[in-house]
XYZ file of C-alpha atoms in Angstrom:
783
model
C 26.017 177.219 120.003
C 29.204 178.890 121.251
C 27.946 182.281 120.093
C 24.571 181.720 121.733
C 26.323 180.666 124.952
C 28.471 183.821 124.908
C 25.382 185.968 124.409
C 23.631 184.341 127.374
C 26.694 184.687 129.627
C 27.096 188.349 128.654
C 23.431 189.057 129.290
C 23.447 187.359 132.687
C 26.463 189.451 133.746
C 24.622 192.657 132.780
C 21.296 191.788 134.368
C 21.406 194.457 137.052
C 20.533 198.085 137.528
C 23.610 200.263 137.670
C 23.383 203.062 140.208
C 24.685 206.442 139.136
C 25.556 209.155 141.595
C 23.212 212.050 140.804
C 24.335 215.569 140.055
C 23.213 218.528 142.166
C 21.702 221.858 141.221
C 22.678 224.541 143.705
C 20.504 227.578 144.285
C 21.017 230.511 146.595
C 18.859 230.928 149.695
C 16.162 232.630 147.562
C 16.090 229.982 144.814
C 18.348 231.691 142.257
C 20.547 229.366 140.201
C 24.174 228.997 141.263
C 25.547 225.862 139.615
C 24.902 222.357 138.370
C 27.534 220.049 139.833
C 28.475 216.714 138.329
C 28.963 213.864 140.755
C 32.221 213.058 138.957
C 34.249 215.023 136.451
C 33.736 212.449 133.673
C 30.018 211.955 134.404
C 27.081 213.821 132.943
C 24.429 215.803 134.747
C 21.248 214.387 136.177
C 20.697 210.681 136.914
C 17.944 211.719 139.324
C 15.787 208.686 140.126
C 12.026 208.883 139.521
C 10.543 207.092 142.489
C 6.924 207.814 141.592
C 6.223 207.863 137.843
C 3.390 210.291 136.988
C 0.836 208.696 134.649
C 1.299 211.486 132.116
C 5.053 210.872 131.955
C 4.584 207.109 131.489
C 1.976 207.603 128.767
C 4.040 210.159 126.821
C 7.255 208.168 127.131
C 5.678 204.972 125.831
C 3.392 206.550 123.207
C 5.768 206.256 120.230
C 8.970 205.077 121.906
C 7.720 201.635 123.048
C 3.907 201.529 122.909
C 3.798 197.733 123.402
C 5.955 198.070 126.558
C 3.412 196.335 128.809
C 2.840 193.397 126.411
C 6.295 192.260 125.307
C 8.921 190.546 127.543
C 11.680 193.110 126.880
C 11.975 192.485 123.128
C 9.214 193.635 120.768
C 8.968 190.947 118.012
C 6.702 193.130 115.868
C 9.169 196.003 115.990
C 12.058 193.652 115.222
C 10.359 192.238 112.117
C 9.415 195.757 110.953
C 12.982 196.977 111.451
C 14.450 194.000 109.560
C 12.064 194.555 106.648
C 12.719 198.341 106.494
C 16.478 197.971 106.717
C 16.672 195.199 104.093
C 14.331 196.896 101.686
C 16.225 200.187 101.810
C 19.737 198.676 102.080
C 20.460 200.955 105.051
C 19.621 201.205 108.733
C 16.297 202.975 109.219
C 14.950 201.484 112.448
C 16.664 199.832 115.404
C 13.608 198.281 117.094
C 15.065 198.983 120.531
C 12.660 198.715 123.419
C 13.013 200.755 126.604
C 14.506 197.727 128.336
C 17.070 197.340 125.527
C 17.940 201.028 125.771
C 18.474 200.628 129.507
C 20.861 197.741 128.811
C 22.735 199.844 126.249
C 22.923 202.970 128.465
C 24.298 200.910 131.362
C 26.943 199.269 129.145
C 27.709 201.610 126.228
C 29.974 200.502 123.391
C 30.290 200.067 119.627
C 27.088 199.186 117.761
C 27.597 195.597 116.551
C 25.159 192.713 115.976
C 26.719 190.797 118.845
C 26.232 193.703 121.272
C 22.701 194.161 119.951
C 21.994 190.514 120.660
C 23.414 190.773 124.193
C 21.278 193.888 124.825
C 18.163 192.070 123.639
C 18.695 189.101 125.936
C 19.682 191.465 128.787
C 16.427 193.377 128.252
C 14.438 190.174 128.689
C 16.330 189.240 131.838
C 15.933 192.779 133.279
C 12.180 192.685 132.654
C 11.838 189.250 134.210
C 13.997 190.107 137.222
C 12.835 193.644 138.081
C 9.493 194.094 136.348
C 8.335 196.638 133.779
C 7.728 199.441 136.287
C 11.302 199.361 137.585
C 12.665 199.167 134.056
C 10.699 202.310 133.185
C 12.041 204.085 136.283
C 15.603 203.194 135.324
C 15.029 204.416 131.773
C 13.628 207.738 132.965
C 16.635 208.198 135.244
C 19.278 207.448 132.578
C 17.935 208.559 129.203
C 19.826 211.559 127.721
C 18.038 214.857 127.058
C 20.862 216.756 125.408
C 23.436 219.168 126.822
C 24.869 216.268 128.836
C 21.662 216.003 130.899
C 20.303 212.587 131.855
C 16.906 211.714 133.264
C 13.556 213.414 132.898
C 13.551 214.788 136.451
C 16.741 216.752 135.860
C 15.650 217.779 132.342
C 12.345 219.129 133.690
C 14.142 221.211 136.264
C 16.897 222.376 133.899
C 14.816 223.215 130.799
C 11.474 224.137 132.342
C 12.387 224.909 135.976
C 9.674 222.580 137.287
C 9.504 219.264 139.117
C 8.278 216.300 137.050
C 5.020 216.051 138.981
C 4.047 219.596 137.921
C 4.574 219.187 134.159
C 1.661 219.773 131.786
C 0.823 217.477 128.830
C 2.570 219.891 126.473
C 5.722 220.032 128.598
C 5.824 216.240 128.991
C 5.377 215.706 125.268
C 8.148 218.203 124.541
C 10.606 216.518 126.921
C 9.645 212.980 125.852
C 10.531 213.875 122.286
C 14.141 214.825 122.968
C 15.714 211.396 123.772
C 15.001 210.151 120.221
C 17.776 212.497 118.932
C 19.120 214.731 121.737
C 21.658 216.581 119.603
C 19.120 217.383 116.865
C 16.426 218.408 119.342
C 18.561 220.660 121.508
C 16.038 222.952 123.261
C 18.563 225.808 123.281
C 18.620 225.965 119.468
C 15.794 227.199 117.278
C 15.828 224.170 114.958
C 16.154 221.843 117.926
C 13.061 223.328 119.588
C 11.138 223.110 116.305
C 11.993 219.421 115.913
C 11.119 218.678 119.545
C 7.741 220.411 119.139
C 7.037 218.433 115.967
C 7.795 215.115 117.631
C 5.894 216.281 120.705
C 2.803 216.768 118.536
C 3.161 213.179 117.318
C 3.298 212.034 120.925
C 0.173 214.027 121.775
C -1.622 212.561 118.767
C -0.711 209.028 119.834
C -1.946 209.687 123.359
C -5.171 211.209 122.022
C -5.853 208.272 119.732
C -5.525 205.938 122.715
C -8.149 207.971 124.530
C -5.821 209.009 127.354
C -6.716 212.713 127.059
C -9.942 214.516 126.185
C -10.532 216.730 123.189
C -10.151 219.837 125.320
C -6.906 218.591 126.881
C -5.543 217.670 123.456
C -6.379 221.067 121.989
C -4.942 222.907 124.979
C -1.753 220.828 124.948
C -1.146 221.491 121.223
C -1.654 225.227 121.711
C 0.685 225.279 124.716
C 3.300 223.241 122.857
C 3.301 225.729 119.994
C 4.330 228.582 122.287
C 6.280 226.594 124.888
C 9.313 228.458 126.177
C 12.481 226.955 127.550
C 14.416 228.491 130.432
C 17.489 230.450 129.416
C 20.747 228.466 129.553
C 21.932 228.657 133.113
C 25.404 229.945 133.873
C 27.358 230.028 137.066
C 27.509 233.593 138.389
C 31.112 234.729 138.137
C 30.963 236.429 141.514
C 30.211 233.136 143.279
C 32.612 230.690 141.639
C 34.874 230.337 144.697
C 31.809 229.705 146.853
C 30.528 227.099 144.394
C 33.870 225.279 144.362
C 33.781 225.122 148.156
C 30.267 223.667 148.121
C 31.283 221.175 145.468
C 33.742 219.681 147.937
C 31.270 219.903 150.823
C 27.917 218.329 149.846
C 24.876 218.701 152.112
C 23.716 216.000 154.466
C 20.405 215.601 152.656
C 18.252 217.182 155.358
C 18.322 220.645 153.847
C 17.746 219.898 150.172
C 14.623 219.475 148.067
C 14.576 215.939 146.763
C 18.275 215.778 147.652
C 19.300 216.968 144.191
C 18.004 220.524 144.120
C 19.959 222.033 146.982
C 19.255 225.389 148.564
C 22.481 226.926 149.872
C 23.037 229.655 152.423
C 24.507 232.059 149.847
C 22.545 235.236 149.166
C 23.357 235.926 145.509
C 22.058 239.498 145.631
C 24.373 240.199 148.562
C 27.211 238.310 146.871
C 26.940 240.503 143.783
C 26.614 243.696 145.826
C 29.680 242.865 147.932
C 31.617 241.861 144.826
C 30.942 245.306 143.382
C 32.073 246.936 146.642
C 35.225 244.819 146.598
C 35.982 245.773 143.005
C 35.665 249.467 143.856
C 37.861 249.178 146.949
C 40.631 247.099 145.353
C 40.971 249.711 142.623
C 41.724 252.263 145.356
C 44.073 249.948 147.211
C 46.076 249.197 144.057
C 47.616 252.636 144.429
C 48.988 251.401 147.752
C 50.310 248.153 146.278
C 47.518 245.692 147.191
C 46.256 243.515 144.355
C 43.806 241.102 145.998
C 41.284 240.642 148.756
C 38.960 238.111 150.360
C 35.618 238.541 152.145
C 33.391 236.256 154.201
C 29.966 237.286 155.507
C 27.945 235.060 157.827
C 24.769 235.150 159.801
C 26.178 235.700 163.291
C 23.828 233.391 165.164
C 23.612 230.317 162.950
C 26.980 230.737 161.130
C 25.416 230.399 157.669
C 27.702 231.794 154.968
C 25.849 234.580 153.148
C 28.679 235.741 150.884
C 32.121 234.387 150.032
C 34.524 236.426 147.885
C 37.732 234.459 147.376
C 39.599 237.038 145.290
C 39.107 240.204 143.272
C 37.598 238.060 140.509
C 37.952 234.401 139.588
C 39.061 235.219 136.036
C 41.410 238.016 137.055
C 44.951 237.625 135.780
C 46.214 238.648 139.236
C 45.882 235.244 140.898
C 42.089 235.450 140.670
C 41.612 231.670 140.679
C 43.201 231.411 144.151
C 40.697 231.394 147.004
C 42.390 233.707 149.490
C 39.763 232.891 152.118
C 41.635 229.617 152.523
C 45.253 230.809 152.153
C 47.224 231.185 155.441
C 48.660 234.667 155.889
C 50.365 236.466 158.767
C 47.658 237.224 161.319
C 48.874 240.629 162.520
C 46.970 241.676 165.641
C 43.838 239.667 164.905
C 44.602 237.002 167.528
C 44.884 239.396 170.470
C 41.219 239.030 171.543
C 41.812 235.313 172.092
C 44.843 236.036 174.287
C 42.736 238.306 176.498
C 39.873 235.795 176.520
C 42.205 233.006 177.656
C 43.750 235.152 180.393
C 40.366 236.342 181.671
C 39.024 232.803 181.701
C 42.028 231.467 183.610
C 42.261 234.205 186.268
C 45.508 235.553 184.820
C 43.724 238.806 184.199
C 40.650 240.660 185.425
C 38.816 243.542 183.735
C 40.331 245.826 186.397
C 43.915 244.571 186.157
C 46.390 247.155 184.933
C 48.557 245.974 182.030
C 51.768 247.844 181.265
C 52.413 249.396 177.895
C 56.044 250.281 178.572
C 59.350 249.483 176.867
C 60.439 245.895 177.514
C 64.011 245.579 178.709
C 64.275 242.004 177.403
C 62.443 242.405 174.095
C 62.522 244.495 170.965
C 58.723 244.483 170.725
C 57.330 247.852 169.687
C 53.846 249.183 169.172
C 52.667 250.131 165.708
C 52.992 253.841 166.525
C 56.415 253.386 168.206
C 54.964 254.949 171.359
C 53.834 253.629 174.730
C 50.611 254.251 176.628
C 51.672 253.475 180.198
C 49.097 251.814 182.483
C 46.046 250.457 180.657
C 42.939 248.514 181.482
C 42.503 245.336 179.384
C 39.628 247.075 177.585
C 41.942 249.868 176.443
C 44.919 247.671 175.659
C 42.841 245.381 173.438
C 40.739 248.074 171.795
C 43.932 250.062 171.022
C 45.643 246.849 169.841
C 48.804 247.458 171.850
C 51.585 244.966 171.137
C 53.575 245.156 174.384
C 50.691 244.185 176.726
C 49.749 241.294 174.427
C 53.295 239.913 174.493
C 53.406 240.313 178.282
C 50.160 238.380 178.641
C 51.455 235.500 176.515
C 54.491 235.355 178.807
C 52.248 235.221 181.876
C 49.808 232.718 180.405
C 52.552 230.523 179.002
C 53.586 230.199 175.372
C 52.488 226.567 175.070
C 49.177 227.146 176.823
C 48.369 230.041 174.494
C 49.390 227.972 171.481
C 47.141 225.088 172.491
C 44.230 227.456 173.109
C 44.654 228.906 169.622
C 44.458 225.389 168.259
C 41.445 224.591 170.447
C 39.440 227.457 168.935
C 40.464 226.370 165.430
C 42.915 229.128 164.546
C 45.471 226.537 163.452
C 45.937 222.791 163.232
C 49.728 222.707 163.534
C 51.588 220.104 165.534
C 55.008 221.763 165.586
C 56.095 223.257 168.934
C 55.127 226.794 169.894
C 58.760 227.751 170.426
C 59.211 227.721 166.644
C 57.243 230.973 166.529
C 57.843 232.258 170.060
C 56.083 235.239 171.585
C 55.501 236.546 168.076
C 52.245 234.563 167.982
C 50.747 237.544 169.820
C 51.510 239.962 166.980
C 51.316 238.017 163.728
C 53.855 235.188 163.680
C 51.079 232.577 163.384
C 49.607 232.407 159.846
C 45.832 232.023 159.703
C 43.189 231.801 157.004
C 40.255 234.162 156.823
C 37.947 231.145 157.050
C 39.503 229.988 160.345
C 39.545 233.532 161.683
C 35.854 234.176 161.034
C 34.954 230.787 162.515
C 36.924 231.513 165.704
C 35.543 235.040 166.024
C 32.103 233.458 165.868
C 32.789 232.063 169.338
C 33.710 235.512 170.674
C 30.510 236.941 169.220
C 28.184 234.156 170.368
C 28.727 233.558 174.081
C 31.913 231.543 173.590
C 30.383 228.714 171.523
C 32.493 227.526 168.591
C 30.520 226.283 165.577
C 31.425 225.425 162.007
C 30.565 227.784 159.186
C 27.619 226.433 157.190
C 27.097 226.385 153.441
C 23.520 225.128 153.713
C 20.583 226.397 155.814
C 19.912 224.120 158.737
C 16.741 224.251 160.787
C 17.978 221.760 163.338
C 18.965 222.780 166.831
C 22.303 224.523 167.204
C 25.314 222.474 168.144
C 28.759 223.614 169.134
C 31.464 223.523 171.756
C 31.885 225.967 174.625
C 35.460 227.210 174.189
C 35.224 230.525 176.054
C 33.036 231.217 179.057
C 29.849 233.138 178.347
C 30.785 236.022 180.638
C 34.273 236.463 179.172
C 33.089 236.332 175.557
C 30.580 239.082 176.321
C 33.259 241.183 177.999
C 35.531 240.857 174.947
C 32.630 241.901 172.720
C 32.046 244.954 174.916
C 35.774 245.816 174.795
C 35.872 245.711 171.005
C 32.622 247.626 170.515
C 33.614 250.587 172.704
C 34.680 253.584 170.547
C 35.992 255.465 173.591
C 38.264 252.572 174.561
C 39.862 252.720 171.082
C 41.174 256.229 171.676
C 43.738 257.438 170.816
C 44.841 254.705 168.388
C 41.578 254.767 166.414
C 39.932 258.201 166.144
C 36.222 258.805 166.586
C 34.004 258.675 163.498
C 36.643 256.676 161.637
C 36.585 253.255 160.009
C 36.064 251.432 163.305
C 32.902 253.234 164.428
C 29.285 252.474 163.591
C 25.921 254.100 164.350
C 24.850 250.808 165.944
C 26.732 248.501 168.334
C 29.420 246.580 166.477
C 32.615 244.922 167.562
C 35.634 245.187 165.299
C 39.264 244.097 165.396
C 41.878 245.053 162.847
C 45.285 243.601 162.096
C 48.330 244.551 160.064
C 51.211 242.167 159.487
C 54.896 243.054 159.462
C 55.892 245.106 156.462
C 52.244 245.901 155.742
C 51.909 242.633 153.822
C 48.444 241.795 155.129
C 45.563 243.993 156.244
C 42.742 242.373 158.232
C 39.482 243.320 159.865
C 36.746 241.242 161.467
C 33.551 242.983 162.533
C 30.211 241.844 163.836
C 26.842 243.153 164.943
C 23.956 241.383 166.610
C 22.989 240.014 163.198
C 26.016 239.578 160.982
C 29.727 238.900 160.993
C 32.129 239.821 158.239
C 35.849 239.306 157.772
C 38.097 240.985 155.201
C 41.691 240.402 154.129
C 43.609 242.409 151.565
C 47.201 242.361 150.403
C 49.415 241.117 147.622
C 49.174 237.641 146.173
C 52.978 237.356 146.084
C 53.233 238.358 149.783
C 55.309 241.451 149.080
C 54.812 244.573 151.252
C 52.236 247.200 150.391
C 52.706 250.940 150.770
C 51.725 251.154 154.461
C 48.235 249.757 153.873
C 46.934 249.027 157.362
C 43.952 247.031 158.544
C 42.241 250.136 159.911
C 42.885 252.057 156.704
C 41.649 249.404 154.282
C 39.986 246.192 155.475
C 38.123 247.974 158.285
C 36.741 250.482 155.810
C 35.252 247.670 153.746
C 33.897 245.923 156.847
C 32.244 249.203 157.795
C 30.649 249.577 154.354
C 29.391 245.992 154.410
C 27.835 246.200 157.877
C 26.304 249.572 157.062
C 24.736 248.025 153.960
C 23.427 245.055 155.942
C 22.077 247.392 158.625
C 20.791 250.121 156.341
C 17.538 250.065 158.312
C 19.526 250.893 161.474
C 21.774 253.537 159.913
C 20.124 256.244 162.002
C 21.391 254.580 165.174
C 17.976 254.867 166.837
C 17.421 251.135 167.426
C 18.634 249.429 170.567
C 20.919 246.624 169.414
C 23.383 246.775 172.292
C 25.511 243.773 173.046
C 24.302 241.906 176.099
C 26.365 242.347 179.298
C 27.550 239.302 181.273
C 24.702 237.736 183.216
C 24.858 238.084 186.999
C 27.600 240.729 186.849
C 27.493 244.221 188.308
C 28.671 247.291 186.388
C 31.256 249.401 188.231
C 33.095 252.522 187.054
C 36.845 251.842 187.136
C 39.737 254.299 187.174
C 41.755 253.811 184.001
C 45.039 254.546 185.816
C 44.703 252.299 188.859
C 42.099 249.671 187.999
C 40.284 250.503 191.231
C 36.752 251.690 191.823
C 36.649 255.232 190.469
C 36.593 258.122 192.893
C 35.595 261.731 192.543
C 38.964 262.819 191.130
C 39.563 260.093 188.555
C 40.083 261.718 185.178
C 39.255 258.758 182.937
C 36.931 255.912 183.820
C 35.372 252.890 182.138
C 32.385 250.817 183.142
C 33.415 247.195 183.706
C 31.448 244.170 184.850
C 32.268 242.123 187.961
C 30.750 239.499 190.159
C 29.861 240.965 193.563
C 32.926 239.373 195.189
C 35.346 240.799 192.591
C 34.473 244.499 192.837
C 37.758 246.429 193.304
C 38.603 248.671 196.241
C 38.136 252.453 195.981
C 40.791 254.348 194.054
C 43.637 256.025 195.968
C 45.731 257.026 192.972
C 43.908 260.151 191.885
C 43.549 263.030 194.342
C 43.097 266.760 194.605
C 45.265 269.109 196.641
C 45.948 272.812 197.025
C 49.307 273.970 195.687
C 51.172 277.214 195.753
C 50.813 278.433 192.188
C 54.146 280.222 192.428
C 56.231 277.042 192.737
C 53.820 274.144 192.361
C 54.547 272.785 195.845
C 51.910 271.938 198.369
C 50.152 274.947 199.820
C 50.522 275.495 203.517
C 48.420 277.192 206.150
C 50.501 280.322 205.623
C 50.153 280.343 201.818
C 47.967 283.329 200.867
C 44.555 282.279 199.598
C 45.028 284.155 196.353
C 48.144 282.033 195.701
C 46.409 278.712 196.292
C 45.266 276.612 193.365
C 43.487 273.266 193.545
C 44.850 270.668 191.170
C 44.221 266.966 190.546
C 47.144 264.564 190.710
C 47.812 260.979 189.680
C 50.293 259.037 191.777
C 51.519 256.083 189.742
C 54.121 253.464 190.491
C 57.737 254.500 189.858
C 58.008 252.438 186.663
C 55.587 254.874 184.982
C 57.625 258.007 185.781
C 58.973 258.587 182.284
C 55.643 257.873 180.601
C 53.808 260.036 183.141
C 56.064 262.988 182.476
C 55.594 262.651 178.723
C 51.813 262.355 179.191
C 51.670 265.524 181.298
C 50.179 263.787 184.327
C 51.342 265.422 187.524
C 52.236 263.556 190.687
C 51.284 265.055 193.994
C 54.224 267.076 195.428
C 55.825 265.707 198.573
C 57.339 269.011 199.690
C 55.722 272.004 201.322
C 55.984 275.427 199.787
C 58.296 277.490 201.980
C 57.259 280.855 200.571
C 55.804 283.158 203.219
C 57.004 280.673 205.802
C 56.686 282.059 209.394
C 59.409 281.842 211.977
C 60.418 278.535 213.488
C 58.838 279.538 216.780
C 55.552 280.187 215.055
C 55.783 276.896 213.234
C 56.386 275.066 216.504
C 53.157 276.469 217.914
C 49.824 274.838 217.414
C 48.911 277.586 214.972
C 50.574 275.804 212.020
C 50.331 272.009 212.120
C 52.993 270.792 209.664
C 53.548 267.188 210.630
C 52.145 265.937 207.344
C 54.647 267.912 205.271
C 58.263 267.248 204.343
C 60.067 270.563 204.754
C 63.573 269.220 204.535
C 63.482 267.489 201.165
C 65.578 264.671 202.602
C 63.046 261.842 202.203
C 64.827 258.581 201.259
C 64.748 257.830 197.531
C 64.410 254.303 196.082
C 66.137 253.719 192.723
C 65.346 250.785 190.402
C 67.067 250.093 187.075
C 64.552 249.173 184.365
C 67.019 248.728 181.534
C 69.186 246.792 180.947
C 67.823 243.626 182.538
C 70.069 241.845 184.994
C 71.768 238.848 183.386
C 71.031 239.925 179.810
C 73.277 238.707 176.993
C 73.569 241.243 174.172
C 75.083 240.691 170.721
C 77.313 243.416 169.305
C 76.842 243.848 165.538
C 80.287 244.664 164.089
C 78.754 245.810 160.775
C 76.457 248.389 162.353
C 77.606 252.007 162.868
C 78.745 252.843 166.428
C 75.675 254.976 167.078
C 73.478 251.930 166.524
C 75.475 249.633 168.785
C 74.163 250.999 172.062
C 71.551 250.271 174.690
C 69.282 252.523 176.731
C 70.008 253.003 180.416
C 66.717 253.669 182.157
C 65.858 253.983 185.863
C 62.910 255.031 188.020
C 62.923 256.662 191.452
C 60.434 256.975 194.278
C 59.892 259.782 195.014
C 60.798 261.383 191.735
C 64.103 263.261 191.536
C 65.543 265.550 188.892
C 68.815 263.683 188.170
C 70.658 260.389 188.606
C 74.310 259.608 187.994
C 75.019 256.418 186.044
C 78.027 254.288 186.952
C 79.428 251.702 184.543
C 81.955 249.188 185.855
C 82.366 251.265 189.009
C 83.162 254.536 187.220
C 80.897 257.566 186.635
C 79.464 257.474 183.112
C 76.845 260.208 182.673
C 74.535 262.481 184.655
C 71.002 261.962 183.356
C 67.957 264.194 183.711
C 65.054 262.138 185.009
C 63.074 260.387 183.751
C 64.900 260.475 180.379
C 67.174 257.516 179.485
C 70.769 257.726 178.288
C 72.591 255.585 175.697
C 75.663 253.485 176.515
C 77.844 252.255 173.606
C 78.261 248.491 173.625
C 81.633 247.009 174.522
C 82.468 243.324 174.631
C 82.763 241.710 177.995
C 81.017 241.611 181.385
C 79.735 244.973 182.598
C 78.143 246.339 185.789
C 75.646 249.201 185.972
C 74.419 251.261 188.894
C 72.362 254.444 189.267
C 73.087 256.859 192.152
C 71.801 260.185 193.432
C 74.280 263.068 193.088
C 75.678 264.161 196.457
C 73.485 261.580 198.221
C 74.024 258.034 199.449
C 71.029 256.365 197.723
C 71.892 253.945 194.925
C 70.303 251.106 192.967
C 71.212 247.458 192.994
C 73.960 246.481 190.581
C 72.866 245.076 187.214
C 75.226 242.816 185.263
C 75.129 242.121 181.530
C 77.358 240.359 178.996
C 78.102 241.836 175.577
C 79.283 239.307 172.981
């Protein structure tokens, strides 16, 4: 009685259908196999529910497995008596007499095979049949029963072995699959003997179905013939090139609206493209190894809907050089890749306009240098960004505010840090902020798509687009036009190099300090791709820059994706800002270009923002003998018409180095007539300065007033010095520097001079030799 009571209690506790989280088969966007993902690491594959049981499947399953299924209550007394007789007569276990309901009970609560457990399973089977009905019991069986190779459920087995849904299976295919659960390890479809055994048992199933009159003679004959030659799909393997992508999708399941039956999931990955790009990457990394790089990462997306088409996390998942690390998700120094967002923020917040001149000049208060250790003087934002100049970017962060820039970076998803911006300082403009390639490509998606930030997608989604407007539509289009202009990239990036395409494409490169990281993000009207390369251990490479490496791969990828536009004959231009007017702007003044402007760029403005006409560039006649302004008495054969650029005094040194001439302020006195003749109306000279005594304004650019400078006692004396730099208006040939009230050095203008550091408080002043003009006094402290 106690034993019977225990059996009843155990059966009651197990009278329920256990739900198992199903596995997922991932395919690429064209249906090619990617992976079969378990729901849990210790679970098997499958467990796909069969909501509608096809009649063929029910008939084949019950034919020899439990043919009295619809007549017994969960236990088959006839089968039990037969099993007892066979086992006793042979002194060994020949038959178990398990019904489908009993097998369901055992599969839901596996354990050692004992008579007590067998008794509990039998009673549980009765209770399950009474509670849920035979149809639901059959559904549960078909969802749980093993089919070998750790696969459970006929729906998953049909897809895995035969690459078909259950509803499309033929009689031969159903008989073949229905045979396997009787001994899954012996009937493994991937082994020759296993297939032979499954076919043999399948023939028995077909015979049983035929005898019951469930199929016609013709169907029976056809099914036997098909079973004899039935082929099983080749064992499916994860493509090695897509393992990092698969691992990402494993942690990011779909929402169910973009999958077939929820368990066969079509992803956004294009496996053909993935394999092609992987081959490109392998070729490129072999070249870059000579420069010290040992790894790379690539992301390619559809530009409009942000679907991920290819994801290369490393040079190869099984590579011994940190191949298992997904470098798409590893934060690395960003180099210059964040500069477009600085310009976008400043344009959106009226800190900058497309016509505003930004200075690329030495900073008196900062050691910031450009990558080429040179300066480009006055630049339009288009030029400064396209040339990736460091000094203007740092200046803009100062104007916009360090915290405001930091928060904007976080708003567009470049980082999720909560520590204060001052921890990194102005260096966030030139690489101090680490970013991942995944975050970078996501943020650039907003620049490329009218300022709308959207998540990258692993699964195709036909629903309406959703996203957040982070950058205004007009500004995002202007940034795209800046970065797609090959002329604006000159001289930093030469024509026909790695940053130019035969079709419109924006591109931004980046190189971190010490050449540790090389970046490039490029996009067309169709695609976006981002590339990182460097060393896994974060050591420097041998001067491997973004333009020299990552940009080259971006170029190859976009050219491959646009092979039908390689001729450059199609019109795929980026759209200009809506409601804006295009105006040619002088690159030196930022004003509306005039007839004498040497270099111009077309920028877009609202009608109320169009700049005034340029007054910086002009043409005048000079006396070719001395370069001074020609006069009415200068012989015609000695006159020469030249163009001049009159820039602000702070550009004097750069202007001289660039070979840009300022308009002379003095009149040529060669062939000058007598004073009496000059006083007559014959020679009007009121517009000329004949005396050369025009007042001169002097401004000290370096050092900055109030600066505190540290003296390094371990550095050689030649290194412990600062540059003394001044500008004058109008330009003069020399200035005399005074330090602490005493003459220090006569300097040729506009060249600077070096002053050796000395501890203490010091005063600096620049004066004109033999003249009274002088600059304001600048004070610094050397510690």
